[in-house]
Amino acid sequence: MATIHNLGFPRIGAQRELKKALEQYWNKAIDQAVLLETGRNLRQKHWQLQADAGVEWLPVGDFSWYDQVLDLSLLLGVIPERFQTAGAVSDLDTYFRMARGRAPSGEPASACEMTKWFDTNYHYLVPEFIVDQNFTLSSNRLFDEVTEAINLGHQAKPVLLGPLSYLWLGKVKGEPFNKLDLVEELLPAYGEILNKLKAQGVEWVQLDEPILALDLPTEWQRAFELIYTRLQVKGLNKLLAVYFGPLKENLTLACKLPVEGLHIDAVRAADEIGTVLSWLSSYQVLSVGIINGRNIWRADLDTLLETLQPIKERLGERLWIAPSCSLLHVPVDLAQEEKFDPEIRNWLAFATQKLDELSTLKQALDHGVESCAETLSNARQMINSRHSSSRIHKPDVKRRCADVTPKIRQRTSPFETRMRQQTYLGLPLLPTTTIGSFPQTAEIRQARHQYKTGELSETDYQAVMKNEIDLVIRKQEAMGLDVLVHGEPERNDMVEYFGELLDGFAFSQYGWVQSYGSRCVKPPIIFGDVSRPKAMTVAWSCYAQSKTDKMMKGMLTGPVTILNWSFVRDDQTRAETCQQLALALRDEVCDLEQAGIKIIQIDEAALREGLPLRKGDWQHYLDWAVNAFKITASGVSNKIQIHTHMCYSEFNDIMPAIAAMDADVITIETSRSDMELLEAFEDFHYPNNIGPGVYDIHSPNVPSVESIIDLMNKALEHIPAERLWINPDCGLKTRGWPEVEKALVNMVSAAIFLRTGRSGKKSDSNSL
Ligand code: GLN
Ligand code: ZN
C-alpha cells in the first residue's frame, strides 16, 4: 500500500475565516476566547477534510496565527528584547506584537522584519539572533495542537522547520557572528521538542529543510551531517522534507542523512527521482511530492502514474505520496466557486481537489487503474480538453510570438540620442514626479465596487473617476510637480486591472492565498494565450492629458510583474507566457503614443521577485524577463520617454540586467535604505536617468525638505544632476491626502532649492 500524507494545508480558511477573526481581534471586536475558538474550528475542519480524502499522516503545526517561522521563534524562545516582558511567558499577544510591531507597553516597536519565503509570494517573519542567543522552549502551542489532533482520532505528524533552515532564514543582530555557531545551543532545544513529541505518542515528525534546494556553502552542507547525526530520538521517525526545487549538489548529502524518510519535490525536481532512489537506504521511506503544490492546475494523472508505478514496485510500503510542498500556496477549495466558466473550472484543482487527486493515485497504485477507471477517464477528458481548447490556443498569438525578432525589442536609437530628442518635453533639471497612484479614498473604492455590481451605471462611474482625476491633477499642479499622473483611481490592483482587460485570464471568487499574517492575495489565473481585445488605459490617460498643460505620464504594469503575481499556465514556459504579455502590452504603449502621450511608465515592481532560487538559473530568467520588458517598451519612437518603476532597493547583484532594460528613466525605492543602493553605482555605471525615492511611502511620516535635500545630495555624489529625478519610493494609494500633500510640497521645495540654491515655497516639515 502507498501512503498519502500532506505537508501542510492552507490555514486561512475557505472563506478567510482566520483573516477575519484576526482582524476583529486586533480591533478589539472579539476577545481572545473567540479567536482561539475560530482557530480550533479551522484546524478541526481541515484535519477532517484531509482525513476524508484519505490522508493518513496529518500535518500538525501547519496552522499558524500569523506565520509558521514566527511560531518556531516563539517555541524556541527567540524573542527580541524589545518584545520581552519581565518574567512573563510569551503568549499570543507577545506573538502579535512581534508580528505587528508593538512593545509590551503598547508603544510602537519595530516589527520583526518580513521577507519572501523562497520564491513564493508568502512572507515570513525573520528570526533575530544575538551573539549569546539562548534557545529555551517557550510555547506549548505545538504540543497542544498535537494533543488536539490525537484526541480527534487523527494520526498526527508534527511539521517543524528544521534547525538549519531556521538558522539560515534568520538574521544576526548586533555584534556579528557566524549563525552556525548557534548549532550547539539549538540542538538540545530541538532534541527537547522531539522528545516531548515522542512522549505524546507521535511516530513521525516532518522536518522541513527547504534550504537543501539552494546553493549552500560547504560549511552549511557539513552542518547537515553533524546535526542530523546527533538529532536522534529512539522510536521517533523523521521525515526530512525538501521542496521548491532540485537538490542538485546536495542530493547525496540529503540521501545519506540518518533520517527515516525523505520528501522530494517531484514536480520541480522530476528528473532527480531516479538518482534519489538509487541512493535511498533500504529502511527509508521516500515521499514523492508528485502533485504540484504551487499551481492550480488539475494534474495529468496518467502521466503521474507512469512515474509512480515503477517506484511503487521498488519501494512497496516505503512509498509515500504527497503534494510537492505545503498547500499553503494554493487556494482552499474549488467547490465553492460559482462563477468560473465551466470549461475553465474543469482544468483546475485547488488544495482540496489536490488531495482528491492523491487519493485517486493511491487507489490506482494499490488496486490497479481499473479500480478507479471512471475517475481517471474523467480526469483524462478534462486534460485533453485543455490541450486542444480554442479558448487557450490562439493561432494569431502564437504566430506573433514566433515572429519576434531581436529588432522589435530595441529602441530605434541609443539612450544619448533619445535623450537629445526628448528635450522638447521641456523638463527642468531634477524633474519631480510621483509613481502613479494617489490615495484611494473610501469613495473611490465604493464607486468601483458599485460599478462592478451594477449599482453604478457606466456613465456615472466614468463621472466619478473623471472627477477624481480632475482633483488629482489640480492638486499636482498646485503642488508644482513637473510630470503628472492621473492617479489610477480606476485600478483595484495593478495586476488584476490588466488581467481583467486581457484575454487569457480568469478570476476566482475565493481563490485567496495568504501573503502574510491576515493579508491574502487572489492571483489572476493565466489560462490561455494572452491578447488585448482593446486599449486598456488610453482613454483615461488621454482624458487626464486633456486637462493639463503639463506632461501626463501614461501608466501600465509590465509583463514580468503581471506574470510573477499570477498563477501561470504550466503547458508552456514562463518565458513564452511572458512574451505574450509583452506583445499585448506593447500594443498599449504604441496606442498611448498614437494618442499623444509622451511619457509612459511600465511598472516592473516584481521583476526581482521572480529570480530563481539557484544563482545558476538567474541569467536565463533575467534574459527573458528583460527581453519581455524591452518588447513592451520598444514600439515607440525616440521622442517617447519610457519610465519603469521598481519597489525594492537591492539590485546591486542584478544591475547589468536593470541597465539592459534601457528605460529612459527608472524610479526605485531607496529612502529607507538611506540611498545605500547608490553605492552600487561606484562599481557599475548606470547609464540612464534614475529617480531614487526620497519619500518612504510605507510610513505616515512626512519627510522634511532638509531630509529630502540630504538624500538628493547623497544621490548627487554618485549620479550627475542631469540624470537625476526626484520622486517618492512607490505609489501613494495606501496613504492619506494630508500627509501626501505635505510630503510632495516638501519634495518640490527641495527640488527648487537644489536647482536654484534658493528655497521654494514655505513648507511644513514635521511629521504628522
Ligand atoms: N504605479 C503603481 C502605483 O503607483 C506602482 C505600484 C508598485 O510599484 N507596487 O501604485
Ligand atoms: Zn513600487
Short mmCIF file of N, CA and C in Angstrom, two decimals, residues 98 138 700:
data_model
loop_
_atom_site.label_atom_id
_atom_site.label_comp_id
_atom_site.label_asym_id
_atom_site.label_seq_id
_atom_site.Cartn_x
_atom_site.Cartn_y
_atom_site.Cartn_z
N MET A 98 5.24 40.97 18.08
CA MET A 98 6.42 40.75 17.22
C MET A 98 6.04 40.89 15.76
N SER A 138 9.49 27.87 24.83
CA SER A 138 8.70 28.94 25.45
C SER A 138 7.25 28.94 25.02
N PRO A 700 3.57 56.84 7.65
CA PRO A 700 2.76 58.06 7.57
C PRO A 700 3.58 59.33 7.80
#
